[in-house]
Coordinates of C-alpha atoms and ligand atoms in Angstrom, one line a residue:
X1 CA -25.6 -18.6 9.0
X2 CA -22.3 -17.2 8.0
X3 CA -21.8 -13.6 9.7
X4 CA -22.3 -10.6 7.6
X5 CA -19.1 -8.5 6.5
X6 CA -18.7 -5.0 5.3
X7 CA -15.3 -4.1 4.5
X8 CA -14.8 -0.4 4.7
X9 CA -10.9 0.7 3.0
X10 CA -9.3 3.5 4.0
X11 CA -7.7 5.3 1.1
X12 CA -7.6 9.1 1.9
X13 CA -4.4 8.9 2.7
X14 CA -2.6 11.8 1.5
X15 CA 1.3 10.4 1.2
X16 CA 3.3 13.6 1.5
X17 CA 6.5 11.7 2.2
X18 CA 6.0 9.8 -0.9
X19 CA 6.8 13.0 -3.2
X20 CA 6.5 13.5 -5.9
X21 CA 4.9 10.7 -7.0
X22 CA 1.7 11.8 -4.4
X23 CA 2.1 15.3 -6.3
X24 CA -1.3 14.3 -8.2
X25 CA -2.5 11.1 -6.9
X26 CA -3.3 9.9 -3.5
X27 CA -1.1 7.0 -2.3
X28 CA -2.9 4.0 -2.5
X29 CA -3.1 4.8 -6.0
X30 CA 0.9 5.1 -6.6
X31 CA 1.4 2.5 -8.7
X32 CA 3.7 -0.5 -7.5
X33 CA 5.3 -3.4 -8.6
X34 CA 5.1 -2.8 -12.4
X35 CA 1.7 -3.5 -13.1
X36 CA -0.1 -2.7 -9.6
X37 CA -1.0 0.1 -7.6
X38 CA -0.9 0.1 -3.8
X39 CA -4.4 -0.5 -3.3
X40 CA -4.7 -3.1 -4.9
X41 CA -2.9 -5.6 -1.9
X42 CA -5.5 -4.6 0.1
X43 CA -8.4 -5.4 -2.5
X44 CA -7.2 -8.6 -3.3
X45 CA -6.5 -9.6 0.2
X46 CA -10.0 -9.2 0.8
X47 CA -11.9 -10.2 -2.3
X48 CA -9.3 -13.6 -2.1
X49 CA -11.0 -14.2 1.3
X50 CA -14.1 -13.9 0.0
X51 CA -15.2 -10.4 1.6
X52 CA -16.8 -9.3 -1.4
X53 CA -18.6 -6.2 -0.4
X54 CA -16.4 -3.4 -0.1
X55 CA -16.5 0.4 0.1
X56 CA -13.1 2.5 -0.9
X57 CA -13.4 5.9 1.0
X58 CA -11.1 8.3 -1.3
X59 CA -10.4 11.6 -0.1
X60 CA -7.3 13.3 -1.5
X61 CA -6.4 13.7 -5.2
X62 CA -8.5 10.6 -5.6
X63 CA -9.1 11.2 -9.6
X64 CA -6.6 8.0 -10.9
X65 CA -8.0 5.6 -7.6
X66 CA -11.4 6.3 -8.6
X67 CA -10.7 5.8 -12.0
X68 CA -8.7 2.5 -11.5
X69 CA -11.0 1.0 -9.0
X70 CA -14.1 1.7 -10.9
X71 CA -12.2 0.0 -13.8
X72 CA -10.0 -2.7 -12.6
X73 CA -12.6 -3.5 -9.4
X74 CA -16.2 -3.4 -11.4
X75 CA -17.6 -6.8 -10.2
X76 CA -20.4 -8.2 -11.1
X77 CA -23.8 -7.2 -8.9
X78 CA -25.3 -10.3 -9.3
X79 CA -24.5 -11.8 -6.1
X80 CA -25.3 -8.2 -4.2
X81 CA -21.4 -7.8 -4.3
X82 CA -19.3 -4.5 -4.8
X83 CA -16.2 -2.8 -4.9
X84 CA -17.5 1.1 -4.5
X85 CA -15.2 4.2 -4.3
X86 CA -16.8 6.7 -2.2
X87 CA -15.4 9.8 -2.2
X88 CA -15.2 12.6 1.0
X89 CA -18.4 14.0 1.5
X90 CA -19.7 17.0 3.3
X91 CA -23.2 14.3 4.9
X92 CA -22.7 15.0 8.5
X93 CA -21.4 18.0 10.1
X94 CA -19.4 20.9 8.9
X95 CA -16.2 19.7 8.4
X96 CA -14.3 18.5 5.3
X97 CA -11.0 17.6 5.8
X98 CA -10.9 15.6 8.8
X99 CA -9.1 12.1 9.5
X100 CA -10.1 8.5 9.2
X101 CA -12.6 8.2 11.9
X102 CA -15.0 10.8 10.3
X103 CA -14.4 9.4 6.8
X104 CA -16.7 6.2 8.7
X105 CA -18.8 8.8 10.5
X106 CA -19.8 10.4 7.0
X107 CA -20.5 6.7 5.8
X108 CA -22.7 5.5 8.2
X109 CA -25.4 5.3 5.5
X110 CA -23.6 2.7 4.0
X111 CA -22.9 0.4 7.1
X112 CA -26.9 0.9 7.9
X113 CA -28.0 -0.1 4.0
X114 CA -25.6 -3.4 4.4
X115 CA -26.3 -3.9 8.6
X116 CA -23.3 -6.2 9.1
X117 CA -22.3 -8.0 12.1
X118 CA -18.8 -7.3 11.7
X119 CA -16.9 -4.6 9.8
X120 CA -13.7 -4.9 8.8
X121 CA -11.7 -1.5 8.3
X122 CA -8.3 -2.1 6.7
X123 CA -5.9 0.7 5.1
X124 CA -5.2 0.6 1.6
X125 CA -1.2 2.1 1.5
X126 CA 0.4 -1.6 2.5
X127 CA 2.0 -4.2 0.6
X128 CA 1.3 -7.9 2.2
X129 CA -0.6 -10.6 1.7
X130 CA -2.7 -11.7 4.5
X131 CA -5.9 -14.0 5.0
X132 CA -8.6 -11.4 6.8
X133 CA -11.0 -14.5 7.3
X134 CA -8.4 -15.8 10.3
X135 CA -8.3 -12.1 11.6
X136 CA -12.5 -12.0 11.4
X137 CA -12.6 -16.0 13.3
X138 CA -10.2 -14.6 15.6
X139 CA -12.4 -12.0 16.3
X140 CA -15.8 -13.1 16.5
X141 CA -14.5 -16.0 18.9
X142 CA -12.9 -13.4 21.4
X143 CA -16.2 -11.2 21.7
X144 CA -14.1 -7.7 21.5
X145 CA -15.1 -4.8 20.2
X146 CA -12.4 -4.6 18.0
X147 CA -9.7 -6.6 17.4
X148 CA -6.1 -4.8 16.0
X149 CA -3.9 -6.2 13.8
X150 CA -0.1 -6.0 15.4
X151 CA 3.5 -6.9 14.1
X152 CA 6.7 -6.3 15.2
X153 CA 8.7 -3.2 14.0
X154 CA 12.2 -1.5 14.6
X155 CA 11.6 0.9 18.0
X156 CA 13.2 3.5 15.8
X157 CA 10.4 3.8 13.8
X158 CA 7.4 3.8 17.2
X159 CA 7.1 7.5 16.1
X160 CA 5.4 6.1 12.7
X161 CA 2.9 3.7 14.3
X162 CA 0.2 2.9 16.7
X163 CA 2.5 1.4 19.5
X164 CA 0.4 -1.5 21.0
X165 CA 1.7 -2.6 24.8
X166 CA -0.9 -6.2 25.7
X167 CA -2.0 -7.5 28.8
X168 CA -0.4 -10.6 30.6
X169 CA -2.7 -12.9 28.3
X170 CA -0.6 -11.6 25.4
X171 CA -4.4 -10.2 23.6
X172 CA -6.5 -7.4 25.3
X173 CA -4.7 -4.2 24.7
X174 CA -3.2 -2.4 27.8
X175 CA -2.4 1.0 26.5
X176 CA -2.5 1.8 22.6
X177 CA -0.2 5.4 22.1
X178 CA -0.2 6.5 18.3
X179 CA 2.6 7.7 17.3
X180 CA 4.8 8.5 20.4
X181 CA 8.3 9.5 20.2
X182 CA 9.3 7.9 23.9
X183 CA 8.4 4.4 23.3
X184 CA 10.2 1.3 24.8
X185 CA 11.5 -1.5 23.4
X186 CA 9.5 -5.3 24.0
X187 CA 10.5 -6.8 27.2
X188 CA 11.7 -10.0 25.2
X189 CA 12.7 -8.1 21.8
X190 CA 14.2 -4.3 23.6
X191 CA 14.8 -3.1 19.7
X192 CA 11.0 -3.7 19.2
X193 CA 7.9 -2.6 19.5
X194 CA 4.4 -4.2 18.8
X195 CA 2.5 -2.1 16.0
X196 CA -0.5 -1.8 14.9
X197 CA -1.0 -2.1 10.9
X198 CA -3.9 -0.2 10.8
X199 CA -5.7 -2.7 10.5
X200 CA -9.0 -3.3 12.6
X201 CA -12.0 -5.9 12.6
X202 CA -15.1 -4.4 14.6
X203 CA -18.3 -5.6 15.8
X204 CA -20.8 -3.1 14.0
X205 CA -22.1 -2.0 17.1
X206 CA -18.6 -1.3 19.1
X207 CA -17.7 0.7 15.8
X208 CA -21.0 3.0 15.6
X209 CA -21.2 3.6 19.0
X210 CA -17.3 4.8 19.2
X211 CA -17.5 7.0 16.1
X212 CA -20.3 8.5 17.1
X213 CA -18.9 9.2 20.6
X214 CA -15.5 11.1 18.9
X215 CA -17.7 12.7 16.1
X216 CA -19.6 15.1 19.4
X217 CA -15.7 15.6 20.6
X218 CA -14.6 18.9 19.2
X219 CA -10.9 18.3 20.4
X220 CA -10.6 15.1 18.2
X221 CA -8.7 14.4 15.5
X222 CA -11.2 12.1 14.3
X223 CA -8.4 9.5 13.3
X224 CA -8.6 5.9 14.1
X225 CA -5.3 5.2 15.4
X226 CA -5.5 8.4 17.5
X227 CA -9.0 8.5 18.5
X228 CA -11.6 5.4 18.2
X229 CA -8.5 2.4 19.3
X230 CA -7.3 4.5 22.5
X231 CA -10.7 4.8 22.9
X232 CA -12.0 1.1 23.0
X233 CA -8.6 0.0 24.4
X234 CA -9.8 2.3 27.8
X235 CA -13.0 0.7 27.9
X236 CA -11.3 -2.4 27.3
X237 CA -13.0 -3.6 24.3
X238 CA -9.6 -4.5 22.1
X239 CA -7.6 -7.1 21.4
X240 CA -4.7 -7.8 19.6
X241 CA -4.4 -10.1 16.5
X242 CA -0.7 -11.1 16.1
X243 CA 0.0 -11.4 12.1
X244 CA 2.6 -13.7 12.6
X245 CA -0.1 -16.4 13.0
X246 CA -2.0 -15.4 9.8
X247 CA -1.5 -18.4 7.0
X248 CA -1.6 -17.2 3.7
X249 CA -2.3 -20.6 0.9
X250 CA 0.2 -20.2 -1.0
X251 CA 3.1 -18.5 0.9
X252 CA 6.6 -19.8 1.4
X253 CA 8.6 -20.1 4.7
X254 CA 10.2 -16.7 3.3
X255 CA 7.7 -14.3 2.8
X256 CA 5.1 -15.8 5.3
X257 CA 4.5 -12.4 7.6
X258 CA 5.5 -10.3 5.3
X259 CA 4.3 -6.3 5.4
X260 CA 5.6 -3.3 4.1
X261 CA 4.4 0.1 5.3
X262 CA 5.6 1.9 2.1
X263 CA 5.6 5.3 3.6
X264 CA 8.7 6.8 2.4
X265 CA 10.7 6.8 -0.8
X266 CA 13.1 4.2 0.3
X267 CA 10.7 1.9 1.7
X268 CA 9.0 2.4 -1.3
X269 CA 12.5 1.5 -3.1
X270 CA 13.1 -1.1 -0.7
X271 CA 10.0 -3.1 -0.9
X272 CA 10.2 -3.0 -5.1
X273 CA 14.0 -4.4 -4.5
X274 CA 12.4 -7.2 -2.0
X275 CA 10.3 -8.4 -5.7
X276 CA 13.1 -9.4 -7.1
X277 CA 15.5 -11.3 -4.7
X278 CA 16.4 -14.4 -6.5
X279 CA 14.1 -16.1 -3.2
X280 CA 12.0 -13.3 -2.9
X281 CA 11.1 -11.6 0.4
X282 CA 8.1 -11.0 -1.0
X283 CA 6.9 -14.2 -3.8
X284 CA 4.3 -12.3 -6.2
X285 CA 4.3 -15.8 -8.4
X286 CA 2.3 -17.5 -5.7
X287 CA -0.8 -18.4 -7.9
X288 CA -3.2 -18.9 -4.9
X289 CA -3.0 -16.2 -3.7
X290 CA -3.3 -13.2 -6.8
X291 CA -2.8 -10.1 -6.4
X292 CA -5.7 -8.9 -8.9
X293 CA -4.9 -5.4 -11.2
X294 CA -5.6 -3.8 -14.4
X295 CA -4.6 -6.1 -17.3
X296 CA -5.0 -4.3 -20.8
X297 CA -4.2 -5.9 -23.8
X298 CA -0.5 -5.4 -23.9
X299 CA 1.4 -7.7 -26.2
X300 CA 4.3 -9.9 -24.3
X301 CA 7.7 -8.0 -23.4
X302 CA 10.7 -8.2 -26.3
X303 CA 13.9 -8.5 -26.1
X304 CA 15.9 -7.5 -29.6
X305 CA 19.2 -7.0 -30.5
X306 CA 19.5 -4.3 -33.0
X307 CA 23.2 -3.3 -32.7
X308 CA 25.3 -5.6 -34.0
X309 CA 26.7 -7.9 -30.8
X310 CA 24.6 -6.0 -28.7
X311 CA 21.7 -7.9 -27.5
X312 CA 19.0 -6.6 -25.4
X313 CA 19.2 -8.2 -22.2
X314 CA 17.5 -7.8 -18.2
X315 CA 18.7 -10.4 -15.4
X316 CA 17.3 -10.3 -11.4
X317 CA 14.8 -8.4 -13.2
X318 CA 10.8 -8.3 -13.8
X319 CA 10.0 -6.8 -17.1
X320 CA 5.7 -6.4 -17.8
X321 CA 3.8 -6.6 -20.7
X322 CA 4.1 -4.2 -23.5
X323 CA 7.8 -3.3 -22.7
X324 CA 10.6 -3.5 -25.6
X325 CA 14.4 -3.7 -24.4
X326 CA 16.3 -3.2 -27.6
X327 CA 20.1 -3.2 -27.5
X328 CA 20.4 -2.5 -23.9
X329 CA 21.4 -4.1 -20.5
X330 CA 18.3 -3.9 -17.4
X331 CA 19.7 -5.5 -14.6
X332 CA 17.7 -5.9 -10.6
X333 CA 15.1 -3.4 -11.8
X334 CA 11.5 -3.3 -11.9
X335 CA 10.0 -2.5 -15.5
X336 CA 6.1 -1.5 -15.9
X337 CA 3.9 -1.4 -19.0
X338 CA 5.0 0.0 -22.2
X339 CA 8.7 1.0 -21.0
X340 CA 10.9 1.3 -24.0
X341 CA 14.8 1.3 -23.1
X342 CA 17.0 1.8 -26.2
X343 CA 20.6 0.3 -27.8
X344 CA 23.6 0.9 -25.5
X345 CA 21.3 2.1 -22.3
X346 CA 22.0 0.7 -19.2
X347 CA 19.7 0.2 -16.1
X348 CA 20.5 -1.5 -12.8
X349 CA 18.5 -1.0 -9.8
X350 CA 15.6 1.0 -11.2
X351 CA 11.8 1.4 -10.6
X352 CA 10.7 2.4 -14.3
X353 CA 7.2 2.8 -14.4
X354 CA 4.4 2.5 -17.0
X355 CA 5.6 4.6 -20.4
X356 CA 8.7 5.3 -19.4
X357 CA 11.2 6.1 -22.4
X358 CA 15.2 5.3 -21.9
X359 CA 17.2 6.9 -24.4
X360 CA 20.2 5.6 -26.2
X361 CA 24.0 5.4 -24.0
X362 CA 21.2 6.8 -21.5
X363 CA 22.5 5.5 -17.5
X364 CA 19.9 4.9 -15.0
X365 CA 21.0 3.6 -11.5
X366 CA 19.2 3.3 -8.3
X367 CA 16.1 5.4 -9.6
X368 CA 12.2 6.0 -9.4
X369 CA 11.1 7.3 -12.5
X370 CA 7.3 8.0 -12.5
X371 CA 4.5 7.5 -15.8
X372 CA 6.2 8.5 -19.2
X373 CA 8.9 10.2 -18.2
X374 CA 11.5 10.9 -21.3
X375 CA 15.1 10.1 -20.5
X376 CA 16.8 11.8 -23.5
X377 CA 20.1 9.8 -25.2
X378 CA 23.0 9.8 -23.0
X379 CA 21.6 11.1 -19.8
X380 CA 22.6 10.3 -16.5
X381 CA 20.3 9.7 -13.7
X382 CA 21.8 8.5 -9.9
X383 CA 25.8 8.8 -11.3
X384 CA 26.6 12.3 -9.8
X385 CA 24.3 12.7 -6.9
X386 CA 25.3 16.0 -6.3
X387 CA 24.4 16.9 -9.6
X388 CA 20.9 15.1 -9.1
X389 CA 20.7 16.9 -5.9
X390 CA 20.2 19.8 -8.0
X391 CA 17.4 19.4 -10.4
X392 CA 15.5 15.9 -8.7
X393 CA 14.5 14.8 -5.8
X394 CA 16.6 12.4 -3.7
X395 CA 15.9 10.2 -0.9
X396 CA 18.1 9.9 2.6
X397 CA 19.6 6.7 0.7
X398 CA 20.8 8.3 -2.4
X399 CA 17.3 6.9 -4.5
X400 CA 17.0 9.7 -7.9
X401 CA 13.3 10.4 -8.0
X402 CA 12.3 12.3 -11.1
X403 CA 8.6 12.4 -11.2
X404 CA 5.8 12.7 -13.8
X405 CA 5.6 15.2 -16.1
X406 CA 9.3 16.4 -15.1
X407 CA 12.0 17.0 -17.9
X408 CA 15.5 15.2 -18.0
X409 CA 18.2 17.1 -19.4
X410 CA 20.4 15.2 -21.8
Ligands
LIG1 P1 -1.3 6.5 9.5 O1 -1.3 5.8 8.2 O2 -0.3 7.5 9.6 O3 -1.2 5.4 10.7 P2 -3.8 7.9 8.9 O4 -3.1 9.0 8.2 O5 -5.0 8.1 9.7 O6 -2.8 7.1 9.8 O7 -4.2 6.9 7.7 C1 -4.7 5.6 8.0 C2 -5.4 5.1 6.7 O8 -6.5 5.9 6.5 C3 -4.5 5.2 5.5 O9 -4.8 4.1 4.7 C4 -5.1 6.5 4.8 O10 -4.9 6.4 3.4 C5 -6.5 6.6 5.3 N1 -7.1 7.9 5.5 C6 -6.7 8.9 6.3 N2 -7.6 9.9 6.4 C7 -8.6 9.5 5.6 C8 -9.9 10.1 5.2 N3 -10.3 11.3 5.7 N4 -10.7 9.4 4.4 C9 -10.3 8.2 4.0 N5 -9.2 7.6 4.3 C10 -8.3 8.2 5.1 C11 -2.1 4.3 10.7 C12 -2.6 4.1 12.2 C13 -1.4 3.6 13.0 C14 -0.8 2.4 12.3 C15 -0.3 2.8 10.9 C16 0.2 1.6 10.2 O11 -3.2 5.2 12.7 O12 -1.8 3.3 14.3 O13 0.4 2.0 13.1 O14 -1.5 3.2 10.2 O15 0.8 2.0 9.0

C-alpha cells in the first residue's frame, strides 16, 4: 500500500523585508507573477504530485491567504482530500506568537486525525517548481528521520539560510547552523554554501517526538530551522536531499533547479524579471507542470490604439486577463488583472499588479506598484530617484515601491 502523506505548509511567515507590500498581508499571500500569489508554487507543487491532503498554518495578517486559499484551493472532499488554512491557535500552552516549530506543536490534532507515515513540511514564501514525490522516495528509502531539502547559494547570503555542511557520503547532515554570519565557503565551490530551502520530509514519528521535545524547552525559539533540524542532525537522524536531482515533467535544461527565496524587494524584482527572459529562467508556460491560481472571469487583454499613430503596444512582456493597454508603450514588465495603462504612458521594467491605473504621458520605470494604485497623468515613478527617495520606498537597487492604498502625486 502506498504510504500515507500529510503535507503540513508553513505560511506564518511575517515578510518584514518585503515592505510595504507585507504591510497588510502575510507573504505567501503577496501576490506574484501577475495572476499568482506566493503560495500558490508551493500548493501546486504538491497537489501536482498528487499530495492531496494539505493543512496551510497562517499566522500573521492571514485575512487575504485565508480568503484566497479557501477560494482558489476548495477541493472537492470526495476522495477525503483538502486544502485547509488553519490559522494560529492558542491549543497547547500559553504562548501565541512563537515560530514554526510550535505552529506543528499546536497542530498535532491534525497529524493524529490523518496518522500519516510521512509528513511533509514545506514553506510557502518560494518560487520553484519541484516534484515532492522524488524528495518523499528519497526519503522513505534512506530511513531518516527527516530528510532536508539543500541547494547551493552565494556564501554572502549564509546569514539568510540554514547552512547545511554533509558527511563524507555526501547525505547525513554533519552540522546544520541557521543563519550564521561566519560560514565557509564549499570545499569544491569556496563562494558557496549548501542551504537548506526549508524544506523537510519527516517520518511522523521523528517529527512528534522532536516537537514535543523543543515544546518542554523554555529557551527555544520553537523554529524549525533553528530548533527541530539541529536537533535531529545531533542525534543523527537527517539527511540531505540535493534539489539539483529533482526532475520536474515538463522543465527545460534552463530552468531545471530553479528556486527563488523571494525575501527581499529585489529578489522579489528579480525573480518577476527572470518571467520574462525571452528563454526564461524560470518557464511558467510548461503545461505539465501548472502552477494552479485564482482564475475569475476576466475577458482577454486589449491592445487599442486611440491616438491617432499611436498604438498600444507591450514587447518582452506578460500582460493577464482583464488588462486594457490603450495608446501606450509596456515594455519587460509584468502586468496583472485589470491594469489599465493610458495613451502616451510608458512602462518598461515594471511589476504592475492587479487594478493598477496608469495615467496618460504617465512614466513608470523599474517599479512595484501594489493592488489599484492610481498613477495620476504625467507622473513620474523611478526617473528622479532622489525625488522618489522622498515620498516611496526604494530598494538597495534603485526598485520604486509605492504600495497599496498610497497616493501618487501628479
Ligand atoms: P526563514 O524563512 O527565515 O528560514 P522562518 O521565519 O521560521 O524561517 O519561516 C519558515 C517558514 O515558516 C516560512 O514559510 C514562514 O512563512 C513560516 N512560519 C514562520 N513562523 C510560523 C508560524 N508561527 N506559523 C506558521 N508558519 C510560520 C527558513 C529556514 C532556513 C532556510 C530558509 C530557506 O529556517 O533554515 O534556509 O527557510 O528560505
Amino acid at each position: 500500500m502506498a504510504a500515507k502523506v500529510l503535507a503540513i505548509v508553513l505560511a506564518g511567515g511575517e515578510g518584514k523585508r518585503l515592505m510595504p507590500l507585507t504591510t497588510d498581508r502575510a507573504k505567501p499571500a503577496v501576490p506574484f507573477g501577475g495572476m499568482y500569489r506566493m503560495v500558490d508554487f508551493v500548493l501546486s507543487n504538491l497537489a501536482n504530485a498528487g499530495y492531496l491532503k494539505i493543512v496551510v498554518l497562517t499566522q500573521y495578517k492571514s485575512h487575504s491567504l485565508d480568503r484566497h486559499i479557501t477560494k482558489t484551493w476548495r477541493m472537492s472532499t470526495l476522495l477525503g482530500n483538502y486544502v485547509t488554512p488553519v490559522p494560529a491557535q492558542q491549543r497547547r500552552g500559553p504562548w501565541w506568537f512563537a515560530g514554526s516549530a510550535d505552529a506543528i506543536y499546536q497542530s498535532f490534532n491534525l497529524i493524529n486525525d490523518e496518522q500519516p507515515d510521512y509528513v511533509i513540511v514545506f514553506g510557502a514564501d518560494h518560487i520553484y517548481r519541484m516534484d515532492p514525490r522524488q524528495m518523499v522516495e528519497d526519503h522513505i528509502a534512506s530511513g531518516a528521520g527527516v530528510t532536508v531539502a539543500g541547494i547551493r547559494q552565494p556564501l554572502s547570503s549564509a546569514d539568510q539560510f540554514g547552512v547545511i555542511e554533509v558527511g563524507e557520503d555526501g547525505r547525513r547532515i554533519r552540522a546544520f547552523r541557521e543563519k550564521p554570519t561566519d560560514a565557509v565557503g564549499l570545499p569544491d565551490a569556496p563562494d558557496q554554501i549548501y542551504a537548506s530551502m526549508g524544506n523537510y520530509v519527516f517520518t511522523t514519528k521523528a517529527l512528534c517526538e522532536a516537537v514535543e521535545c523543543d515544546a518542554e524547552d523554555r529557551t527555544s525559539k520553537h523554529d524549525m530551522g533553528g530548533s527541530i533540524i539541529p536537533m535531529l542532525v545531533e542525534r543523527g537522524e537527517a539527511n540531505v536531499y540535493d534539489f539539483r536531482d529533482n526532475e520536474v515533467p515538463g522543465s527545460t535544461d534552463r530552468d531545471r533547479g530553479y528556486w527563488r527565496d523571494v525575501g527581499t524587494l529585489d529578489s522579489f524584482y528579480d525573480a518577476h524579471m527572470d518571467l520574462i527572459n525571452v528563454h526564461p529562467v524560470f518557464n511558467l508556460y510548461n503545461f505539465e507542470w501548472p502552477i494552479y491560481t485564482e482564475q475569475p472571469p476576466y475577458p482577454p487583454a486589449k491592445f487599442v490604439h486611440q491616438w491617432g499613430e499611436r498604438v498600444g503596444r507591450a514587447v518582452g512582456s506578460m500582460i493577464s486577463p482583464g488588462a486594457v493597454v490603450s495608446g501606450s508603450l509596456v515594455e519587460n514588465s509584468i502586468v496583472s488583472p485589470k491594469v489599465k495603462v493610458h495613451s502616451w504612458a510608458h512602462v518598461d521594467g515594471a511589476v504592475l499588479m492587479e487594478g493598477v491605473d496608469i495615467g496618460r504621458h504617465a512614466v513608470v520605470r523599474r517599479a512595484i506598484i501594489d493592488k489599484n494604485v492610481h498613477v495620476p497623468e504625467g507622473a513620474e515613478i523611478g526617473v528622479d530617484l532622489e525625488k522618489d527617495r522622498q515620498r516611496y520606498t526604494v530598494s538597495d537597487n534603485g526598485i520604486v515601491v509605492i504600495g497599496k492604498g498610497q497616493r501618487v502625486e501628479p
